[in-house]
Short mmCIF file of C-alpha atoms and ligand atoms in Angstrom, two decimals:
data_model
loop_
_atom_site.label_atom_id
_atom_site.label_comp_id
_atom_site.label_asym_id
_atom_site.label_seq_id
_atom_site.Cartn_x
_atom_site.Cartn_y
_atom_site.Cartn_z
CA MET W 1 23.49 2.91 -21.30
CA HIS W 2 20.69 4.76 -19.93
CA ALA W 3 19.51 8.26 -20.39
CA TYR W 4 20.73 10.71 -17.53
CA GLU W 5 20.87 14.29 -16.74
CA VAL W 6 23.46 15.06 -13.94
CA LYS W 7 25.70 18.00 -13.04
CA ASP W 8 28.81 16.24 -13.47
CA ILE W 9 29.87 12.46 -14.65
CA THR W 10 33.08 12.84 -13.03
CA LEU W 11 31.82 13.14 -9.48
CA ALA W 12 30.72 9.33 -9.78
CA PRO W 13 33.44 7.93 -7.78
CA TYR W 14 33.10 10.32 -4.61
CA GLY W 15 29.25 9.17 -5.02
CA LEU W 16 30.40 5.33 -4.99
CA GLU W 17 32.11 5.53 -1.99
CA LYS W 18 28.79 6.75 -0.31
CA ILE W 19 26.53 4.57 -1.88
CA ASP W 20 29.42 1.48 -0.69
CA TRP W 21 29.17 2.87 2.60
CA ALA W 22 25.32 3.00 2.61
CA TYR W 23 25.31 -0.59 1.50
CA ARG W 24 26.95 -2.39 4.38
CA ASN W 25 25.00 -0.57 6.58
CA MET W 26 21.80 -1.99 4.74
CA PRO W 27 21.40 -5.33 5.75
CA VAL W 28 17.12 -5.47 5.87
CA LEU W 29 17.33 -4.15 2.32
CA ARG W 30 20.33 -6.32 1.39
CA ALA W 31 18.36 -9.48 2.48
CA ILE W 32 15.22 -8.41 0.58
CA GLU W 33 17.57 -7.69 -2.72
CA ALA W 34 19.00 -11.10 -2.53
CA GLU W 35 15.61 -12.13 -3.08
CA LEU W 36 14.73 -9.80 -5.72
CA ILE W 37 17.77 -11.31 -7.44
CA GLU W 38 16.73 -14.84 -7.20
CA LYS W 39 13.11 -14.01 -8.26
CA GLN W 40 13.20 -11.13 -10.59
CA PRO W 41 9.47 -9.80 -9.78
CA PHE W 42 10.19 -6.69 -12.14
CA LYS W 43 11.27 -8.28 -15.31
CA GLY W 44 8.82 -6.37 -17.54
CA HIS W 45 7.90 -3.90 -15.07
CA LYS W 46 9.31 -0.14 -15.58
CA ILE W 47 9.83 1.95 -11.78
CA ALA W 48 10.14 5.53 -11.53
CA VAL W 49 11.42 6.56 -8.68
CA SER W 50 11.00 10.02 -7.21
CA VAL W 51 13.11 9.95 -3.81
CA HIS W 52 15.48 12.40 -2.19
CA VAL W 53 18.78 11.31 -4.63
CA GLU W 54 21.19 10.52 -2.19
CA ALA W 55 23.59 7.30 -1.20
CA LYS W 56 20.91 5.42 1.07
CA THR W 57 18.21 5.92 -1.81
CA ALA W 58 20.82 4.68 -4.40
CA CYS W 59 20.36 1.44 -2.88
CA LEU W 60 17.00 1.35 -3.55
CA ALA W 61 16.81 2.42 -6.65
CA ARG W 62 20.01 -0.80 -7.55
CA ALA W 63 17.93 -3.80 -5.62
CA LEU W 64 14.74 -2.34 -7.86
CA ALA W 65 16.75 -2.57 -11.20
CA ARG W 66 19.20 -5.51 -9.86
CA GLY W 67 15.03 -7.31 -9.61
CA GLY W 68 14.63 -6.88 -12.96
CA ALA W 69 13.05 -3.48 -13.09
CA GLU W 70 13.79 -0.80 -16.05
CA VAL W 71 14.07 2.24 -13.40
CA ALA W 72 14.04 6.10 -14.14
CA LEU W 73 15.05 7.68 -11.27
CA THR W 74 14.45 11.59 -9.54
CA GLY W 75 14.62 13.65 -6.60
CA CYS W 76 11.62 14.88 -4.55
CA ASN W 77 13.20 17.92 -3.59
CA PRO W 78 15.00 20.04 -5.56
CA LEU W 79 18.10 21.08 -2.84
CA SER W 80 18.40 17.10 -1.50
CA THR W 81 19.77 15.73 -4.62
CA GLN W 82 23.59 14.58 -4.00
CA ASP W 83 25.19 15.44 -7.24
CA ASP W 84 28.21 12.86 -6.74
CA VAL W 85 25.61 9.57 -6.15
CA ALA W 86 23.18 10.89 -9.08
CA ALA W 87 27.04 10.94 -11.26
CA ALA W 88 27.39 7.55 -9.28
CA LEU W 89 24.23 5.92 -10.53
CA ALA W 90 24.00 7.27 -13.70
CA ALA W 91 27.99 6.23 -14.39
CA GLY W 92 26.52 2.88 -13.26
CA GLY W 93 24.43 1.94 -16.53
CA MET W 94 21.77 0.80 -14.46
CA MET W 95 19.22 3.06 -14.33
CA SER W 96 18.10 6.61 -16.57
CA VAL W 97 18.68 9.74 -13.82
CA TYR W 98 17.21 12.85 -14.03
CA ALA W 99 18.48 14.86 -10.89
CA VAL W 100 20.40 18.07 -9.96
CA HIS W 101 21.12 19.68 -7.16
CA GLY W 102 19.79 23.59 -7.20
CA ASP W 103 17.02 23.35 -9.53
CA THR W 104 14.48 26.09 -10.23
CA GLU W 105 10.85 24.80 -9.49
CA GLU W 106 10.79 24.40 -13.25
CA GLU W 107 13.84 22.28 -13.89
CA TYR W 108 12.52 20.00 -10.76
CA PHE W 109 8.96 18.90 -12.21
CA GLY W 110 11.01 19.03 -15.82
CA ARG W 111 12.68 16.69 -14.42
CA LEU W 112 10.05 14.38 -12.87
CA LYS W 113 8.24 14.61 -16.71
CA LYS W 114 11.54 12.83 -18.18
CA THR W 115 11.46 10.50 -15.48
CA LEU W 116 7.86 9.88 -16.03
CA ALA W 117 8.27 9.87 -20.19
CA PHE W 118 8.65 5.55 -20.25
CA GLY W 119 5.68 5.10 -19.41
CA PRO W 120 6.41 3.54 -15.74
CA ASP W 121 3.66 1.10 -14.29
CA ILE W 122 4.99 1.57 -11.09
CA VAL W 123 5.50 4.98 -9.31
CA ILE W 124 7.61 5.27 -5.97
CA ASP W 125 6.92 8.87 -4.75
CA ASP W 126 7.94 10.77 -1.92
CA GLY W 127 5.39 13.57 -1.32
CA GLY W 128 3.33 12.51 -4.14
CA ASP W 129 5.13 14.55 -6.89
CA LEU W 130 5.15 12.12 -9.26
CA ALA W 131 1.07 11.42 -8.60
CA LEU W 132 1.01 15.11 -8.58
CA LEU W 133 1.71 14.91 -12.33
CA LEU W 134 0.03 12.04 -13.39
CA HIS W 135 -3.67 13.10 -11.66
CA SER W 136 -2.79 16.60 -13.95
CA LYS W 137 -0.65 17.29 -16.66
CA LEU W 138 0.17 13.48 -17.18
CA LYS W 139 -3.00 11.77 -16.79
CA ASP W 140 -2.35 9.78 -20.29
CA LEU W 141 0.26 7.97 -18.26
CA ALA W 142 -1.35 7.18 -15.22
CA LYS W 143 -3.35 4.34 -17.45
CA ASN W 144 -0.42 2.63 -17.65
CA VAL W 145 0.31 2.03 -13.78
CA ILE W 146 -0.58 -0.90 -12.19
CA GLY W 147 0.20 0.53 -8.51
CA GLY W 148 2.33 3.34 -6.31
CA CYS W 149 3.98 3.43 -3.32
CA GLU W 150 4.53 6.57 -1.30
CA GLU W 151 7.15 7.18 1.73
CA THR W 152 5.82 9.85 3.63
CA THR W 153 2.49 11.69 5.73
CA THR W 154 2.05 14.56 3.65
CA GLY W 155 2.10 12.21 0.39
CA VAL W 156 -0.26 9.99 1.42
CA HIS W 157 -2.51 12.73 3.02
CA ARG W 158 -2.70 13.83 -0.68
CA LEU W 159 -3.53 10.58 -1.94
CA GLU W 160 -6.45 10.42 0.44
CA ILE W 161 -7.63 13.63 -0.91
CA LEU W 162 -7.78 12.25 -4.50
CA LYS W 163 -9.60 9.19 -3.22
CA LYS W 164 -12.17 11.14 -0.93
CA GLU W 165 -12.81 13.11 -4.27
CA GLY W 166 -13.03 10.21 -6.72
CA LYS W 167 -9.86 11.31 -8.41
CA LEU W 168 -7.31 8.54 -7.56
CA ALA W 169 -5.91 7.03 -10.90
CA TYR W 170 -4.51 4.14 -10.03
CA PRO W 171 -3.74 2.11 -6.60
CA VAL W 172 -0.92 3.41 -3.81
CA VAL W 173 0.80 1.57 -0.95
CA ALA W 174 1.23 3.99 1.85
CA VAL W 175 4.38 3.11 2.73
CA ASN W 176 4.67 5.67 5.12
CA ASP W 177 2.16 4.61 7.44
CA ALA W 178 3.91 1.24 8.17
CA ARG W 179 4.53 0.56 11.65
CA CYS W 180 8.56 -0.34 10.24
CA LYS W 181 7.74 3.37 8.69
CA HIS W 182 6.31 6.18 11.21
CA LEU W 183 7.39 4.70 14.47
CA PHE W 184 11.25 4.58 12.79
CA ASP W 185 11.82 6.71 10.30
CA ASN W 186 9.72 9.93 11.23
CA ARG W 187 10.39 9.76 14.95
CA PHE W 188 13.93 8.38 15.90
CA GLY W 189 15.35 9.28 12.10
CA THR W 190 13.41 12.98 11.91
CA GLY W 191 15.22 13.02 15.38
CA GLN W 192 18.61 12.77 14.75
CA SER W 193 18.15 13.72 11.39
CA VAL W 194 17.40 17.03 12.24
CA TRP W 195 19.61 18.16 14.71
CA THR W 196 22.62 17.01 12.71
CA ALA W 197 22.06 18.97 10.05
CA ILE W 198 20.88 22.13 12.68
CA MET W 199 24.04 21.55 14.99
CA ALA W 200 26.68 20.89 11.37
CA THR W 201 25.22 23.93 9.30
CA THR W 202 25.58 26.83 12.45
CA ASN W 203 28.02 25.01 14.48
CA LEU W 204 26.03 26.95 17.29
CA VAL W 205 25.49 24.69 21.03
CA VAL W 206 22.04 23.06 21.48
CA ALA W 207 21.83 23.33 25.49
CA GLY W 208 20.41 26.20 27.07
CA LYS W 209 18.85 27.25 24.28
CA THR W 210 15.09 27.50 24.34
CA VAL W 211 13.94 25.13 21.15
CA VAL W 212 10.44 25.44 19.85
CA VAL W 213 9.01 22.22 18.07
CA ALA W 214 5.62 23.16 16.07
CA GLY W 215 3.97 20.04 15.76
CA TYR W 216 4.29 16.76 17.96
CA GLY W 217 3.13 14.08 15.26
CA MET W 218 5.59 11.31 14.69
CA CYS W 219 8.65 13.91 13.66
CA GLY W 220 7.63 16.37 16.46
CA ARG W 221 8.08 13.92 19.40
CA GLY W 222 11.52 12.74 17.85
CA VAL W 223 12.54 16.83 17.38
CA ALA W 224 11.25 17.01 21.19
CA MET W 225 13.13 14.23 22.43
CA ARG W 226 16.38 14.73 20.98
CA ALA W 227 16.25 18.61 21.50
CA LYS W 228 15.42 17.52 25.46
CA GLY W 229 18.15 15.09 25.04
CA LEU W 230 20.76 18.07 24.13
CA GLY W 231 20.22 19.81 27.17
CA ALA W 232 17.39 22.32 25.36
CA ARG W 233 14.75 23.68 26.80
CA VAL W 234 11.53 22.64 24.47
CA ILE W 235 8.62 24.36 24.09
CA VAL W 236 5.88 22.34 21.36
CA THR W 237 3.02 23.82 19.76
CA GLU W 238 0.38 22.03 18.23
CA ILE W 239 -3.66 22.04 17.18
CA ASP W 240 -4.39 18.77 18.49
CA PRO W 241 -5.67 19.33 22.10
CA VAL W 242 -4.18 15.49 22.66
CA LYS W 243 -0.94 15.41 21.26
CA ALA W 244 -0.70 18.97 23.18
CA CYS W 245 -1.88 17.10 26.46
CA GLU W 246 0.93 14.35 25.27
CA ALA W 247 3.44 17.15 24.96
CA LEU W 248 3.16 18.03 28.10
CA MET W 249 2.78 14.97 30.03
CA GLU W 250 6.33 14.42 28.35
CA GLY W 251 7.70 17.38 30.26
CA TYR W 252 8.07 20.22 27.55
CA THR W 253 6.01 23.49 27.93
CA VAL W 254 2.84 23.95 25.47
CA MET W 255 1.79 27.48 24.51
CA THR W 256 0.72 28.97 20.55
CA MET W 257 3.34 30.06 18.23
CA ASP W 258 2.58 33.34 19.36
CA GLU W 259 3.31 33.12 23.00
CA ALA W 260 6.59 31.37 21.97
CA ALA W 261 8.03 33.54 19.52
CA PRO W 262 9.38 36.15 21.59
CA LEU W 263 11.16 33.32 23.67
CA GLY W 264 12.85 30.47 20.99
CA ASP W 265 16.14 30.65 20.15
CA CYS W 266 15.44 27.58 17.54
CA PHE W 267 12.61 27.01 16.04
CA VAL W 268 11.76 23.88 14.21
CA THR W 269 8.58 23.46 11.86
CA VAL W 270 6.98 19.31 11.25
CA THR W 271 3.73 20.21 10.74
CA GLY W 272 2.89 19.40 7.07
CA CYS W 273 0.51 22.65 7.79
CA LYS W 274 1.50 26.25 6.18
CA ASP W 275 1.68 29.63 7.68
CA VAL W 276 3.23 27.97 11.10
CA ILE W 277 5.93 30.61 11.77
CA THR W 278 4.67 34.08 10.17
CA GLU W 279 5.36 38.13 9.97
CA LYS W 280 3.76 38.65 12.92
CA HIS W 281 6.17 36.29 15.01
CA PHE W 282 8.94 37.07 13.17
CA LEU W 283 8.76 40.43 14.53
CA ASN W 284 8.72 39.34 18.09
CA MET W 285 11.40 37.00 17.75
CA LYS W 286 15.10 37.85 19.16
CA ASP W 287 17.89 39.33 17.55
CA GLY W 288 19.79 36.01 16.04
CA ALA W 289 16.61 33.59 16.16
CA ILE W 290 17.07 30.43 14.14
CA CYS W 291 14.11 29.24 12.16
CA CYS W 292 13.99 25.79 9.88
CA ASN W 293 11.70 23.41 8.75
CA ALA W 294 11.48 19.66 8.85
CA GLY W 295 8.21 19.66 7.52
CA HIS W 296 7.57 18.59 3.97
CA PHE W 297 6.84 21.87 1.90
CA ASP W 298 8.76 25.63 2.06
CA CYS W 299 5.81 27.26 3.52
CA GLU W 300 5.95 26.37 6.76
CA VAL W 301 8.06 28.87 7.88
CA SER W 302 6.86 31.86 5.71
CA ILE W 303 9.94 32.82 4.20
CA LYS W 304 7.47 34.71 1.81
CA ASP W 305 6.52 37.15 4.74
CA LEU W 306 10.03 37.40 5.64
CA LYS W 307 11.08 38.53 2.31
CA ARG W 308 8.74 41.30 2.34
CA ILE W 309 9.33 42.33 5.61
CA ALA W 310 13.28 42.37 5.75
CA VAL W 311 15.24 45.60 4.88
CA SER W 312 17.91 43.13 3.98
CA ASP W 313 19.45 40.19 3.43
CA SER W 314 22.65 37.91 3.16
CA GLU W 315 24.11 34.32 3.75
CA LEU W 316 26.21 34.44 6.70
CA ARG W 317 27.17 31.04 7.08
CA HIS W 318 26.91 28.07 4.13
CA ASN W 319 22.80 27.54 4.01
CA VAL W 320 22.27 30.28 6.38
CA VAL W 321 20.24 33.54 5.47
CA GLY W 322 20.07 36.20 7.64
CA TYR W 323 17.04 38.52 7.54
CA LYS W 324 17.55 42.00 8.96
CA LEU W 325 14.11 43.57 10.46
CA GLU W 326 13.25 46.93 10.28
CA ASN W 327 13.20 47.10 14.37
CA GLY W 328 17.23 45.98 14.13
CA LYS W 329 17.22 42.44 14.90
CA THR W 330 17.63 39.47 12.31
CA VAL W 331 15.88 36.13 12.01
CA CYS W 332 18.36 33.50 10.40
CA VAL W 333 16.71 30.82 8.42
CA ILE W 334 18.63 27.25 7.32
CA ALA W 335 18.37 25.88 3.91
CA GLU W 336 15.76 28.53 2.24
CA GLY W 337 12.92 26.74 4.75
CA ARG W 338 13.14 23.62 2.84
CA LEU W 339 13.41 20.62 4.80
CA VAL W 340 16.39 20.99 6.92
CA ASN W 341 17.92 17.53 7.10
CA LEU W 342 17.55 16.79 3.67
CA ALA W 343 18.31 20.09 2.04
CA SER W 344 21.49 20.78 4.56
CA GLY W 345 22.56 17.59 5.51
CA ASP W 346 22.42 13.33 4.62
CA GLY W 347 18.88 12.88 5.13
CA HIS W 348 18.30 10.01 7.96
CA PRO W 349 20.75 7.79 9.33
CA VAL W 350 21.67 4.59 6.93
CA GLU W 351 20.06 2.24 9.56
CA ILE W 352 16.45 4.11 9.64
CA MET W 353 16.78 4.29 5.55
CA ASP W 354 17.49 0.56 5.50
CA MET W 355 13.84 0.08 7.18
CA SER W 356 12.08 2.65 4.85
CA PHE W 357 13.27 1.44 1.94
CA ALA W 358 12.67 -2.14 2.79
CA LEU W 359 9.38 -1.63 3.37
CA GLN W 360 9.42 0.11 -0.11
CA ALA W 361 11.19 -2.49 -2.17
CA GLN W 362 9.11 -5.17 -0.76
CA SER W 363 5.92 -3.14 -1.28
CA ALA W 364 6.63 -2.55 -4.81
CA MET W 365 7.10 -6.53 -5.32
CA TYR W 366 3.57 -6.81 -3.79
CA ILE W 367 2.18 -4.83 -6.78
CA ALA W 368 4.62 -6.13 -8.94
CA THR W 369 3.19 -9.94 -8.19
CA GLN W 370 -0.63 -9.55 -7.85
CA ASN W 371 -2.52 -11.54 -10.11
CA ALA W 372 -4.91 -8.68 -11.37
CA ARG W 373 -3.89 -4.81 -10.82
CA LEU W 374 -4.91 -4.06 -7.29
CA PRO W 375 -8.85 -1.88 -7.03
CA ILE W 376 -7.92 1.68 -6.55
CA ASP W 377 -7.64 2.57 -3.06
CA VAL W 378 -4.79 3.50 -0.62
CA TYR W 379 -3.38 0.25 1.17
CA GLN W 380 -2.06 0.07 3.83
CA THR W 381 1.07 -1.72 3.72
CA PRO W 382 0.64 -5.51 4.47
CA GLU W 383 1.63 -6.95 8.13
CA GLU W 384 3.54 -9.50 6.61
CA ILE W 385 5.68 -6.99 5.15
CA ASP W 386 5.83 -4.83 8.25
CA ASN W 387 6.90 -7.82 10.33
CA ARG W 388 10.02 -8.86 8.05
CA VAL W 389 11.46 -5.83 7.98
CA ALA W 390 11.37 -5.91 11.70
CA GLU W 391 12.70 -9.82 11.97
CA ILE W 392 15.47 -9.25 9.64
CA LEU W 393 16.37 -6.36 11.71
CA LEU W 394 16.80 -8.37 15.02
CA ALA W 395 17.69 -11.50 13.17
CA THR W 396 20.82 -9.34 12.31
CA LYS W 397 21.40 -8.06 15.85
CA LYS W 398 20.93 -11.49 16.81
CA ILE W 399 18.01 -10.96 19.06
CA ASN W 400 15.49 -13.46 19.91
CA ILE W 401 11.70 -12.55 21.01
CA ASP W 402 9.66 -14.40 22.63
CA ILE W 403 7.10 -16.98 20.60
CA LEU W 404 2.85 -17.14 21.82
CA THR W 405 2.47 -20.62 22.98
CA ASP W 406 -0.78 -22.58 21.92
CA GLU W 407 -1.90 -21.83 25.34
CA GLN W 408 -1.32 -18.19 25.08
CA LYS W 409 -3.05 -17.57 22.03
CA LYS W 410 -5.88 -19.74 22.87
CA TYR W 411 -6.08 -17.11 26.42
CA ILE W 412 -5.45 -14.37 24.39
CA SER W 413 -8.43 -14.77 21.51
CA SER W 414 -11.28 -15.72 24.35
CA TRP W 415 -13.63 -13.68 26.43
CA GLU W 416 -14.23 -16.29 28.92
CA PHE W 417 -11.40 -15.97 31.66
P1 LIG J 1 1.84 13.59 12.06
O1 LIG J 1 0.66 14.49 11.18
O2 LIG J 1 2.01 12.59 12.70
O3 LIG J 1 2.29 15.07 12.80
C1 LIG J 1 1.94 16.73 12.54
C2 LIG J 1 1.49 16.93 13.46
O4 LIG J 1 1.25 18.83 12.75
C3 LIG J 1 0.12 16.69 13.91
O5 LIG J 1 -0.11 16.45 15.62
C4 LIG J 1 -0.47 18.03 13.90
O6 LIG J 1 -1.95 18.35 14.67
C5 LIG J 1 0.24 18.67 13.99
N1 LIG J 1 0.14 20.46 13.20
C6 LIG J 1 -0.73 20.68 12.46
N2 LIG J 1 -0.42 21.51 11.67
C7 LIG J 1 -0.12 22.80 12.93
C8 LIG J 1 -0.15 23.49 13.23
N3 LIG J 1 -0.05 24.79 12.28
N4 LIG J 1 0.38 24.41 14.47
C9 LIG J 1 0.91 23.54 15.14
N5 LIG J 1 0.83 22.10 14.92
C10 LIG J 1 0.29 21.90 13.72
O7 LIG J 1 2.62 13.90 10.64
P2 LIG J 1 4.54 13.48 10.93
O8 LIG J 1 4.43 12.47 10.51
O9 LIG J 1 4.65 14.17 12.27
O10 LIG J 1 5.03 14.57 9.42
C11 LIG J 1 4.92 15.88 9.80
C12 LIG J 1 5.61 16.74 8.26
O11 LIG J 1 6.96 16.33 8.24
C13 LIG J 1 4.36 15.81 7.15
O12 LIG J 1 4.64 16.94 6.74
C14 LIG J 1 5.74 14.79 6.37
O13 LIG J 1 5.63 14.40 5.43
C15 LIG J 1 7.26 15.09 6.81
N6 LIG J 1 8.19 14.50 7.23
C16 LIG J 1 9.62 14.79 7.19
C17 LIG J 1 10.42 14.21 7.27
C18 LIG J 1 11.88 14.49 7.05
O14 LIG J 1 13.03 13.69 6.84
N7 LIG J 1 11.65 15.78 7.37
C19 LIG J 1 10.13 12.62 7.79
C20 LIG J 1 8.63 12.18 7.66
C21 LIG J 1 7.84 12.84 7.42
N1 LIG J 2 9.02 15.98 -1.72
C1 LIG J 2 8.98 16.32 -0.23
C2 LIG J 2 9.75 14.97 0.47
C3 LIG J 2 9.57 14.47 2.05
S1 LIG J 2 10.92 14.20 2.58
C4 LIG J 2 10.19 17.78 -0.27
O1 LIG J 2 9.35 18.40 -0.59
O2 LIG J 2 11.10 17.58 0.30
C5 LIG J 2 10.33 13.24 3.71
C6 LIG J 2 10.88 11.71 3.67
O3 LIG J 2 12.36 11.64 2.73
C7 LIG J 2 10.32 11.10 4.73
O4 LIG J 2 9.37 10.08 4.80
C8 LIG J 2 11.85 9.93 4.80
O5 LIG J 2 11.21 8.74 4.75
C9 LIG J 2 12.67 10.30 3.87
N2 LIG J 2 14.07 10.69 4.26
C10 LIG J 2 13.86 11.04 5.22
N3 LIG J 2 16.28 10.76 4.97
C11 LIG J 2 16.38 9.98 3.70
C12 LIG J 2 17.36 9.87 3.42
N4 LIG J 2 18.52 10.17 3.97
N5 LIG J 2 17.26 9.09 1.89
C13 LIG J 2 16.08 9.57 1.56
N6 LIG J 2 14.85 9.76 1.79
C14 LIG J 2 15.00 10.16 2.87
#
């Protein structure tokens, strides 16, 4: 039996039902899992996983264990852990699980430390919190690590900074940067799951509202596109002039947050930056304006500012807190400004995480099957891994695509026409 810390182990049957549903709908990961079971590439390897403890993640963690790994799993956000899923994995006895919904910051990091305590040689991070510990308080454990995989944009960004400063302690595959990750997960996944979460949490209509999307990167494109599709008027704020032009050509109104603050009914930040919505914006907002964040940390919408300027606050609906300001208006915040789609929903749809986690499983296998430890660097996901995910997905849908003839190959690789 493996160690576990979960809220309530008797929730396991409910979690198992969720995992079974996800598994049925993850054909790409199932295909990779079949290979892992056959080849056992993780035999003798210890893998620490810090990813939202949710049904799709459970399928990834089980696939790694079935591929021979000793696995320890924890969350990557104190509010996204689903206690029934954590219970199902703990009861399944295939891995150690340290995850409880609603942890304080201290409890959350305590569980990350426990997850690393067995001395993993491969780490799978979503956002770089394991990496943070392995480069600070638990430096000694980094010596065991032959490689890591990073799931998200901000995590890759943090690793690139470590590399630039010459402090990166082990090689990492930037899974986020694979085409089958950011083109689908960040855009279509965030696009759908953010609106699913906002709609379910507020029970309000999107059509006819003015939605302000801060950040027009991969995620922002998806969030803005789906808001438009739901009938909203969409305003985009950006700091990158090219992305601002792209948003403009897509038909959105582009302006600064200062200008957008009094116009928006609903604000979604997806920048990976901090202080995108602050005191001066809150004070200018309409009564009842809704703010939420789908970017990395809970500092994009400054809850700190809001708490400081509010005369009172109260929970208006589950996961919606209303902050009453001195001017008599109320600003509503969903899920404490944490990732709205995961802290107030199931995160991305199953088929999206199927692609992302098929990349993760293969990237971990890539690390485990190298003859020698890769030199320390931040690596792109190998193209074959990326292509394989797309090929399996197309095959499950019985979709064929054209294949270049030899003549065509010659033509496109020549400069003489
Ligand atoms: P990205 O780099 O493609 O896009 C971020 C955009 O925000 C860029 O265009 C940048 O110019 C813009 N930006 C930065 N600071 C800004 C500011 N102060 N105001 C306005 N715009 C600003 O990144 P991405 O892949 O779209 O990811 C965005 C964030 O969302 C990251 O933190 C990432 O980790 C996170 N993420 C969340 C989910 C989710 O499930 N909610 C999924 C994937 C990524
Ligand atoms: N540690 C950060 C994590 C960023 S979350 C935090 O503070 O919350 C962004 C990542 O979550 C995305 O890259 C996406 O791949 C992942 N994600 C989205 N939905 C998910 C789901 N349902 N299950 C697991 N991971 C999910």
